[in-house]
């Protein structure tokens, strides 16, 4: 491999480097920041289906749950207080992600991860020892602050540390950690629900301390990214770190490009208002639309409320928790498929295949639930074969999400932003994600009560819309260095009218300054 940057056969700039054990270790440790988000998603639905938890904090829901099964099953969990318990976290995460943008930009990605771990740990302790609903809400808000910091910094860290050829696989480590966190939480819920005395929910909520400590301690041993170090004026340290990360001595081309990106970044005094400039129109669009669509796949209906949903369909509490464990296992396995294929098959292929798979499954699940429950929500006796069919198609749906919109919803936004807007744009992505997570968590149980099985058809409609959006507007980003991403917009049939030659700071200017004859498509 020649020294310095070179031009690949397809006209794209490439940098020397390999996947070193050091990079692999740092990316694995950083990706564990996803554990706190995943653990919370898995725990929330589980504890809200535990009778002892409901009896203590949400007695009105508990009374509905104990009523005759011939009553409307769609509405048994419809409680504003219960949805506030779940959704308050995401509003807090929205607020903290905006603050995290400044911390990540000025003090580095590592410190933002540290804050996330500490705040999440504090929230977990308060929830584990909660005696009143207000303590649960305060704990959830602190958990949300922690998630906002972690979700803002971890995807950026992974995209900046990873060699561009392996960026997709390493970045999806974040989503893999989320799915592992969900699975671990669901397994723990299953066993803690069996504890005599009805205090197992305390272990479920308090157990969030463990993933919080993992990311807290991990952030103390991680190095900061060369991009972040250059952004803060630490050029020599950044060059030394870049050599170690890439495993080669000559990193001058990539280093020069990072410095050029940093100079462009430092010329921007107000990155938030800078996002509104015409040349960043495609980036802002993706920062908003990708997380918006990710939440409207309906995945949170399954993952937040899987035990509640299965219980509503007619499973017993134990069976509903066990079914949630099954879907969680599928989630992890399918994410591994994405790690394997994202840098081979590309982002667009996974988006479109996953969307098709989810659409079919949502239609089938809606038909199954509608046929059995009708519009009045009275299922009668639930045949075993029916339950198996519903769980099977929900698992196929989860697999479709887990190798498409799940990981790519975090990967694609984190890799397309130029350095000068990267922290601010990532905050937009996290904020939009949390806004719609909050909205869906807040209204899902009410929507289930009123729309009934039609709720799945609503999400199916959005899957159609988002698949069309990806097909028309999202360019392929596989195998392109993160600081050279400008070329994908300049070569796109639609976005090229916004990102013209000579206007996009990083890609073209770095290409000119390198004297490497890089051709920009």
PDB file of N, CA and C in Angstrom, residues 115-147:
ATOM      1  N   UNK A 115     -20.076  11.757  31.377  1.00  0.00           N
ATOM      2  CA  UNK A 115     -21.255  12.399  31.964  1.00  0.00           C
ATOM      3  C   UNK A 115     -22.488  11.504  31.806  1.00  0.00           C
ATOM      4  N   UNK A 116     -22.617  10.904  30.636  1.00  0.00           N
ATOM      5  CA  UNK A 116     -23.761  10.027  30.391  1.00  0.00           C
ATOM      6  C   UNK A 116     -23.817   8.874  31.368  1.00  0.00           C
ATOM      7  N   UNK A 117     -22.661   8.235  31.605  1.00  0.00           N
ATOM      8  CA  UNK A 117     -22.605   7.110  32.541  1.00  0.00           C
ATOM      9  C   UNK A 117     -22.939   7.508  33.965  1.00  0.00           C
ATOM     10  N   UNK A 118     -22.405   8.643  34.419  1.00  0.00           N
ATOM     11  CA  UNK A 118     -22.642   9.097  35.798  1.00  0.00           C
ATOM     12  C   UNK A 118     -24.116   9.430  36.017  1.00  0.00           C
ATOM     13  N   UNK A 119     -24.716  10.164  35.082  1.00  0.00           N
ATOM     14  CA  UNK A 119     -26.125  10.548  35.224  1.00  0.00           C
ATOM     15  C   UNK A 119     -27.037   9.321  35.197  1.00  0.00           C
ATOM     16  N   UNK A 120     -26.728   8.376  34.322  1.00  0.00           N
ATOM     17  CA  UNK A 120     -27.544   7.169  34.231  1.00  0.00           C
ATOM     18  C   UNK A 120     -27.438   6.353  35.510  1.00  0.00           C
ATOM     19  N   UNK A 121     -26.249   6.309  36.082  1.00  0.00           N
ATOM     20  CA  UNK A 121     -26.041   5.580  37.340  1.00  0.00           C
ATOM     21  C   UNK A 121     -26.885   6.184  38.465  1.00  0.00           C
ATOM     22  N   UNK A 122     -26.896   7.519  38.544  1.00  0.00           N
ATOM     23  CA  UNK A 122     -27.684   8.196  39.580  1.00  0.00           C
ATOM     24  C   UNK A 122     -29.173   7.893  39.416  1.00  0.00           C
ATOM     25  N   UNK A 123     -29.658   7.942  38.182  1.00  0.00           N
ATOM     26  CA  UNK A 123     -31.071   7.649  37.929  1.00  0.00           C
ATOM     27  C   UNK A 123     -31.439   6.223  38.277  1.00  0.00           C
ATOM     28  N   UNK A 124     -30.537   5.280  37.990  1.00  0.00           N
ATOM     29  CA  UNK A 124     -30.798   3.872  38.294  1.00  0.00           C
ATOM     30  C   UNK A 124     -30.930   3.646  39.797  1.00  0.00           C
ATOM     31  N   UNK A 125     -30.086   4.295  40.569  1.00  0.00           N
ATOM     32  CA  UNK A 125     -30.136   4.146  42.031  1.00  0.00           C
ATOM     33  C   UNK A 125     -31.444   4.696  42.595  1.00  0.00           C
ATOM     34  N   UNK A 126     -31.863   5.865  42.110  1.00  0.00           N
ATOM     35  CA  UNK A 126     -33.117   6.461  42.595  1.00  0.00           C
ATOM     36  C   UNK A 126     -34.297   5.556  42.253  1.00  0.00           C
ATOM     37  N   UNK A 127     -34.320   5.015  41.044  1.00  0.00           N
ATOM     38  CA  UNK A 127     -35.420   4.134  40.645  1.00  0.00           C
ATOM     39  C   UNK A 127     -35.428   2.843  41.451  1.00  0.00           C
ATOM     40  N   UNK A 128     -34.248   2.295  41.712  1.00  0.00           N
ATOM     41  CA  UNK A 128     -34.175   1.045  42.464  1.00  0.00           C
ATOM     42  C   UNK A 128     -34.706   1.177  43.884  1.00  0.00           C
ATOM     43  N   UNK A 129     -34.537   2.364  44.479  1.00  0.00           N
ATOM     44  CA  UNK A 129     -34.989   2.598  45.861  1.00  0.00           C
ATOM     45  C   UNK A 129     -36.279   3.402  45.941  1.00  0.00           C
ATOM     46  N   UNK A 130     -36.967   3.568  44.816  1.00  0.00           N
ATOM     47  CA  UNK A 130     -38.161   4.426  44.761  1.00  0.00           C
ATOM     48  C   UNK A 130     -39.271   3.914  45.675  1.00  0.00           C
ATOM     49  N   UNK A 131     -39.924   4.880  46.345  1.00  0.00           N
ATOM     50  CA  UNK A 131     -41.078   4.569  47.184  1.00  0.00           C
ATOM     51  C   UNK A 131     -42.334   5.293  46.704  1.00  0.00           C
ATOM     52  N   UNK A 132     -42.154   6.301  45.856  1.00  0.00           N
ATOM     53  CA  UNK A 132     -43.280   7.086  45.353  1.00  0.00           C
ATOM     54  C   UNK A 132     -43.117   7.274  43.849  1.00  0.00           C
ATOM     55  N   UNK A 133     -44.222   7.602  43.190  1.00  0.00           N
ATOM     56  CA  UNK A 133     -44.179   7.793  41.739  1.00  0.00           C
ATOM     57  C   UNK A 133     -43.232   8.927  41.367  1.00  0.00           C
ATOM     58  N   UNK A 134     -43.198   9.999  42.171  1.00  0.00           N
ATOM     59  CA  UNK A 134     -42.340  11.129  41.824  1.00  0.00           C
ATOM     60  C   UNK A 134     -40.868  10.717  41.823  1.00  0.00           C
ATOM     61  N   UNK A 135     -40.485   9.764  42.680  1.00  0.00           N
ATOM     62  CA  UNK A 135     -39.109   9.282  42.678  1.00  0.00           C
ATOM     63  C   UNK A 135     -38.808   8.519  41.392  1.00  0.00           C
ATOM     64  N   UNK A 136     -39.801   7.755  40.920  1.00  0.00           N
ATOM     65  CA  UNK A 136     -39.629   7.063  39.634  1.00  0.00           C
ATOM     66  C   UNK A 136     -39.414   8.061  38.500  1.00  0.00           C
ATOM     67  N   UNK A 137     -40.218   9.130  38.510  1.00  0.00           N
ATOM     68  CA  UNK A 137     -40.119  10.122  37.436  1.00  0.00           C
ATOM     69  C   UNK A 137     -38.768  10.829  37.479  1.00  0.00           C
ATOM     70  N   UNK A 138     -38.319  11.229  38.681  1.00  0.00           N
ATOM     71  CA  UNK A 138     -37.004  11.893  38.823  1.00  0.00           C
ATOM     72  C   UNK A 138     -35.891  10.961  38.343  1.00  0.00           C
ATOM     73  N   UNK A 139     -35.983   9.702  38.746  1.00  0.00           N
ATOM     74  CA  UNK A 139     -34.990   8.728  38.302  1.00  0.00           C
ATOM     75  C   UNK A 139     -34.984   8.585  36.793  1.00  0.00           C
ATOM     76  N   UNK A 140     -36.176   8.538  36.195  1.00  0.00           N
ATOM     77  CA  UNK A 140     -36.271   8.413  34.746  1.00  0.00           C
ATOM     78  C   UNK A 140     -35.680   9.635  34.037  1.00  0.00           C
ATOM     79  N   UNK A 141     -35.882  10.808  34.602  1.00  0.00           N
ATOM     80  CA  UNK A 141     -35.325  12.021  34.000  1.00  0.00           C
ATOM     81  C   UNK A 141     -33.796  11.973  34.006  1.00  0.00           C
ATOM     82  N   UNK A 142     -33.204  11.525  35.128  1.00  0.00           N
ATOM     83  CA  UNK A 142     -31.743  11.403  35.186  1.00  0.00           C
ATOM     84  C   UNK A 142     -31.237  10.343  34.208  1.00  0.00           C
ATOM     85  N   UNK A 143     -31.978   9.248  34.091  1.00  0.00           N
ATOM     86  CA  UNK A 143     -31.625   8.238  33.085  1.00  0.00           C
ATOM     87  C   UNK A 143     -31.639   8.867  31.687  1.00  0.00           C
ATOM     88  N   UNK A 144     -32.642   9.702  31.438  1.00  0.00           N
ATOM     89  CA  UNK A 144     -32.749  10.361  30.139  1.00  0.00           C
ATOM     90  C   UNK A 144     -31.588  11.296  29.867  1.00  0.00           C
ATOM     91  N   UNK A 145     -31.165  12.042  30.896  1.00  0.00           N
ATOM     92  CA  UNK A 145     -29.994  12.911  30.732  1.00  0.00           C
ATOM     93  C   UNK A 145     -28.773  12.084  30.326  1.00  0.00           C
ATOM     94  N   UNK A 146     -28.608  10.930  30.987  1.00  0.00           N
ATOM     95  CA  UNK A 146     -27.474  10.065  30.676  1.00  0.00           C
ATOM     96  C   UNK A 146     -27.528   9.537  29.250  1.00  0.00           C
ATOM     97  N   UNK A 147     -28.713   9.113  28.821  1.00  0.00           N
ATOM     98  CA  UNK A 147     -28.875   8.576  27.461  1.00  0.00           C
ATOM     99  C   UNK A 147     -28.629   9.664  26.415  1.00  0.00           C
TER     100      UNK A 147
END
